[in-house]
Short mmCIF file of C-alpha atoms (C1' of nucleotides) in Angstrom, two decimals:
data_model
loop_
_atom_site.label_atom_id
_atom_site.label_comp_id
_atom_site.label_asym_id
_atom_site.label_seq_id
_atom_site.Cartn_x
_atom_site.Cartn_y
_atom_site.Cartn_z
CA UNK A 13 -0.05 -0.12 0.06
CA UNK A 14 1.25 3.23 -0.93
CA UNK A 15 1.88 6.00 1.57
CA UNK A 16 -0.20 9.19 1.54
CA UNK A 17 1.69 12.11 0.09
CA UNK A 18 3.04 14.94 2.04
CA UNK A 19 0.53 17.39 0.08
CA UNK A 20 -2.51 15.72 1.79
CA UNK A 21 -1.08 17.04 5.33
CA UNK A 22 -0.40 20.47 4.06
CA UNK A 23 -4.16 21.40 3.45
CA UNK A 24 -6.26 23.11 6.10
CA UNK A 25 -6.18 21.31 9.41
CA UNK A 26 -10.02 20.87 9.50
CA UNK A 27 -9.90 19.41 5.97
CA UNK A 28 -7.02 16.62 7.07
CA UNK A 29 -9.02 15.99 9.92
CA UNK A 30 -12.13 15.25 8.01
CA UNK A 31 -10.39 13.42 5.22
CA UNK A 32 -8.47 11.04 7.56
CA UNK A 33 -11.54 9.22 8.44
CA UNK A 34 -11.60 5.93 6.88
CA UNK A 35 -7.72 6.31 5.91
CA UNK A 36 -5.42 3.21 7.36
CA UNK A 37 -2.74 3.68 9.83
CA UNK A 38 0.07 1.34 9.69
CA UNK A 39 2.46 0.68 12.45
CA UNK A 40 5.54 -1.63 11.83
CA UNK A 41 6.64 -3.37 15.23
CA UNK A 42 9.72 -5.46 14.13
CA UNK A 43 8.42 -7.88 11.66
CA UNK A 44 4.80 -7.35 12.66
CA UNK A 45 2.45 -4.76 11.23
CA UNK A 46 -0.33 -3.40 12.99
CA UNK A 47 -3.23 -1.80 10.91
CA UNK A 48 -6.25 0.39 12.07
CA UNK A 49 -8.84 2.14 10.11
CA UNK A 50 -9.15 5.95 11.45
CA UNK A 51 -12.66 6.34 12.75
CA UNK A 52 -12.44 9.58 14.91
CA UNK A 53 -9.96 12.74 14.76
CA UNK A 54 -10.03 16.09 16.10
CA UNK A 55 -8.59 19.24 14.71
CA UNK A 56 -6.28 21.76 16.68
CA UNK A 57 -5.56 24.99 15.11
CA UNK A 58 -3.03 27.57 15.93
CA UNK A 59 -5.72 30.40 16.77
CA UNK A 60 -7.49 27.66 19.06
CA UNK A 61 -7.59 28.25 22.90
CA UNK A 62 -7.71 24.56 23.19
CA UNK A 63 -4.60 23.91 21.21
CA UNK A 64 -1.37 23.21 22.84
CA UNK A 65 0.25 25.66 20.51
CA UNK A 66 -2.16 28.42 21.21
CA UNK A 67 0.49 30.26 23.55
CA UNK A 68 3.40 29.64 21.23
CA UNK A 69 6.29 27.25 20.89
CA UNK A 70 7.26 25.43 24.17
CA UNK A 71 9.75 22.27 24.70
CA UNK A 72 6.80 19.99 24.84
CA UNK A 73 4.90 21.29 21.59
CA UNK A 74 7.88 22.06 19.25
CA UNK A 75 7.12 19.29 17.12
CA UNK A 76 3.72 20.70 16.36
CA UNK A 77 5.38 23.56 14.60
CA UNK A 78 7.33 21.14 12.51
CA UNK A 79 6.41 20.25 9.00
CA UNK A 80 3.10 18.68 8.24
CA UNK A 81 3.01 14.92 7.93
CA UNK A 82 5.05 14.34 11.20
CA UNK A 83 3.80 12.70 14.27
CA UNK A 84 3.29 14.66 17.57
CA UNK A 85 2.86 12.74 20.72
CA UNK A 86 2.53 14.00 24.01
CA UNK A 87 2.14 12.55 27.53
CA UNK A 88 -0.78 13.52 29.82
CA UNK A 89 -2.29 12.71 33.23
CA UNK A 90 0.90 11.15 34.19
CA UNK A 91 0.33 7.77 32.29
CA UNK A 92 -1.34 8.50 28.94
CA UNK A 93 0.12 9.18 25.44
CA UNK A 94 -1.70 10.72 22.51
CA UNK A 95 -0.82 10.85 19.05
CA UNK A 96 -1.39 13.46 16.52
CA UNK A 97 -0.57 14.35 12.94
CA UNK A 98 1.14 17.58 12.37
CA UNK A 99 -0.69 19.63 9.62
CA UNK A 100 0.38 22.56 7.55
CA UNK A 101 3.72 24.14 6.89
CA UNK A 102 6.46 24.32 9.06
CA UNK A 103 5.78 27.14 11.77
CA UNK A 104 2.02 26.74 11.74
CA UNK A 105 1.36 24.93 14.84
CA UNK A 106 -1.46 22.84 14.02
CA UNK A 107 -2.36 19.04 14.14
CA UNK A 108 -4.89 16.59 14.04
CA UNK A 109 -5.51 14.06 17.13
CA UNK A 110 -6.17 10.54 16.34
CA UNK A 111 -9.17 9.54 18.76
CA UNK A 112 -10.01 6.12 17.57
CA UNK A 113 -9.15 3.39 15.00
CA UNK A 114 -10.94 0.08 14.03
CA UNK A 115 -8.63 -2.61 14.38
CA UNK A 116 -7.66 -4.14 10.97
CA UNK A 117 -4.66 -6.31 11.49
CA UNK A 118 -2.37 -7.37 14.37
CA UNK A 119 -5.31 -7.70 16.84
CA UNK A 120 -3.09 -9.77 19.16
CA UNK A 121 -0.46 -7.63 19.20
CA UNK A 122 -2.74 -4.67 20.18
CA UNK A 123 -4.10 -6.91 22.91
CA UNK A 124 -0.56 -7.57 24.52
CA UNK A 125 0.46 -3.84 23.78
CA UNK A 126 -2.65 -2.65 25.99
CA UNK A 127 -1.74 -5.32 28.88
CA UNK A 128 -5.16 -6.77 28.44
CA UNK A 129 -6.10 -10.73 29.23
CA UNK A 130 -6.26 -13.66 26.97
CA UNK A 131 -9.97 -13.38 27.10
CA UNK A 132 -9.63 -10.47 24.66
CA UNK A 133 -7.82 -12.47 22.11
CA UNK A 134 -9.92 -13.10 19.06
CA UNK A 135 -12.85 -10.94 20.83
CA UNK A 136 -15.06 -9.49 18.38
CA UNK A 137 -17.53 -6.86 18.06
CA UNK A 138 -18.64 -4.75 21.46
CA UNK A 139 -15.93 -6.60 23.42
CA UNK A 140 -12.71 -5.54 21.31
CA UNK A 141 -14.12 -1.88 21.38
CA UNK A 142 -11.77 -1.11 24.26
CA UNK A 143 -8.74 -1.94 22.40
CA UNK A 144 -8.86 1.21 20.32
CA UNK A 145 -11.73 3.43 21.12
CA UNK A 146 -9.95 6.34 22.70
CA UNK A 147 -6.81 8.54 21.81
CA UNK A 148 -4.64 6.85 24.62
CA UNK A 149 -5.74 3.51 24.07
CA UNK A 150 -5.14 3.72 20.42
CA UNK A 151 -1.48 4.82 21.18
CA UNK A 152 -1.00 2.01 23.58
CA UNK A 153 -2.37 -0.53 21.47
CA UNK A 154 -0.22 0.69 18.58
CA UNK A 155 2.94 0.89 20.85
CA UNK A 156 3.35 4.52 20.46
CA UNK A 157 4.83 6.94 22.84
CA UNK A 158 6.60 10.33 23.08
CA UNK A 159 9.60 8.30 21.60
CA UNK A 160 7.95 8.55 18.37
CA UNK A 161 7.27 12.38 18.32
CA UNK A 162 8.64 14.03 15.44
CA UNK A 163 8.84 10.97 13.11
CA UNK A 164 7.79 11.45 9.47
CA UNK A 165 4.83 9.54 8.34
CA UNK A 166 6.46 9.41 4.86
CA UNK A 167 8.97 6.90 6.46
CA UNK A 168 8.55 3.03 7.09
CA UNK A 169 7.80 2.63 11.09
CA UNK A 170 4.47 4.50 11.22
CA UNK A 171 2.59 5.73 8.00
CA UNK A 172 -0.87 6.25 6.56
CA UNK A 173 -2.57 4.80 3.38
CA UNK A 174 -5.71 4.78 1.63
CA UNK A 175 -8.39 3.07 3.28
CA UNK A 176 -12.23 2.94 2.47
CA UNK A 177 -13.77 5.85 0.45
CA UNK A 178 -16.00 7.49 3.10
CA UNK A 179 -18.95 9.63 1.77
CA UNK A 180 -19.07 13.17 3.24
CA UNK A 181 -22.49 12.23 4.45
CA UNK A 182 -21.30 9.19 6.78
CA UNK A 183 -18.88 11.65 8.80
CA UNK A 184 -20.33 13.67 11.63
CA UNK A 185 -18.94 16.96 13.10
CA UNK A 186 -19.39 17.27 16.75
CA UNK A 187 -17.64 19.25 19.70
CA UNK A 188 -14.35 18.12 21.05
CA UNK A 189 -13.78 15.81 24.00
CA UNK A 190 -12.13 16.58 27.39
CA UNK A 191 -11.36 20.12 26.64
CA UNK A 192 -12.14 23.22 28.79
CA UNK A 193 -11.75 26.01 26.22
CA UNK A 194 -13.40 26.52 22.61
CA UNK A 195 -15.99 23.87 23.39
CA UNK A 196 -18.27 25.03 20.87
CA UNK A 197 -16.10 24.34 17.96
CA UNK A 198 -17.41 21.12 16.06
CA UNK A 199 -13.95 20.12 15.13
CA UNK A 200 -14.22 16.27 16.24
CA UNK A 201 -14.86 14.18 13.07
CA UNK A 202 -16.20 10.50 13.40
CA UNK A 203 -17.58 7.81 11.25
CA UNK A 204 -21.31 7.76 12.03
CA UNK A 205 -22.30 4.10 13.55
CA UNK A 206 -18.79 2.80 13.79
CA UNK A 207 -18.36 0.77 16.97
CA UNK A 208 -14.79 2.06 17.65
CA UNK A 209 -15.90 5.75 17.88
CA UNK A 210 -15.01 6.56 21.55
CA UNK A 211 -18.62 7.74 22.57
CA UNK A 212 -20.29 5.14 20.37
"C1'" DA B 14 10.38 27.65 43.73
"C1'" DA B 15 5.91 25.97 44.02
"C1'" DG B 16 1.14 24.58 42.52
"C1'" DG B 17 -2.24 23.54 39.42
"C1'" DC B 18 -4.14 20.62 35.90
"C1'" DG B 19 -4.51 18.16 31.82
"C1'" DA B 20 -6.76 16.87 23.90
"C1'" DT B 21 -7.72 9.95 29.61
"C1'" DT B 22 -8.70 5.73 31.30
"C1'" DG B 23 -10.56 2.34 34.34
"C1'" DC B 24 -12.77 1.10 38.55
"C1'" DC B 25 -16.05 1.72 42.19
"C1'" DT B 26 -21.11 2.61 43.23
"C1'" DG C 15 -22.23 8.70 36.76
"C1'" DG C 16 -18.23 10.14 40.07
"C1'" DC C 17 -13.45 10.04 41.10
"C1'" DA C 18 -8.65 8.55 41.79
"C1'" DA C 19 -4.09 7.55 39.55
"C1'" DT C 20 0.10 10.01 38.50
"C1'" DC C 21 3.64 13.47 36.58
"C1'" DG C 22 5.65 16.69 33.31
"C1'" DC C 23 4.65 21.07 31.62
"C1'" DC C 24 3.35 25.72 32.08
"C1'" DT C 25 1.93 29.75 34.83
"C1'" DT C 26 2.29 32.17 38.31
"C1'" DT C 27 4.95 33.97 42.82
#
DNA sequence: AAGGCGATTGCCT
DNA sequence: GGCAATCGCCTTT
């Protein structure tokens, strides 16, 4: 499968967030490949009080100000990692948070990465939702930590390819989750009726 | 130098 | 539905 070109990530952040729904994120762990279909994203703009970049560049968020198409991973609540795709040209300070994916391949490895019990192996439907139905759950299932922050998605460890074609009418726009500012902005996008969406 | 809090999760009631 | 866990970063003294 072919990686999405850099130009995809250089469009407006809202457009990137919406168009990533249905795309496939691929993680190579040694000889294993983990695949997930992106089903939920959130856009964070530079002029957005809810964005880490709102008050300018800091040691934590400097990756957000790099070139579009790189990974920005941050650590929060003393225990969780969240993964974002940097958007726009270098210096802009915008990104798209990956909030949820539907597991497509590497299910057993995801179970191990999440430290879940054997009862989840080969789990189907509702029982497996908990694998990747939230930003920190996705990051943990895919083995993504701050060590990967700054990686380029046009390289071979973590990248994104075309997935399924999703009609615009199948994508919902809603307020973002877990923020205290700019709550009214409908910059969360998700695949309607999908079981792995965090609020499903 | 210190205090508050977070783009969350999982457990408990 | 409510709340503890847990710590690095950012803001304020």
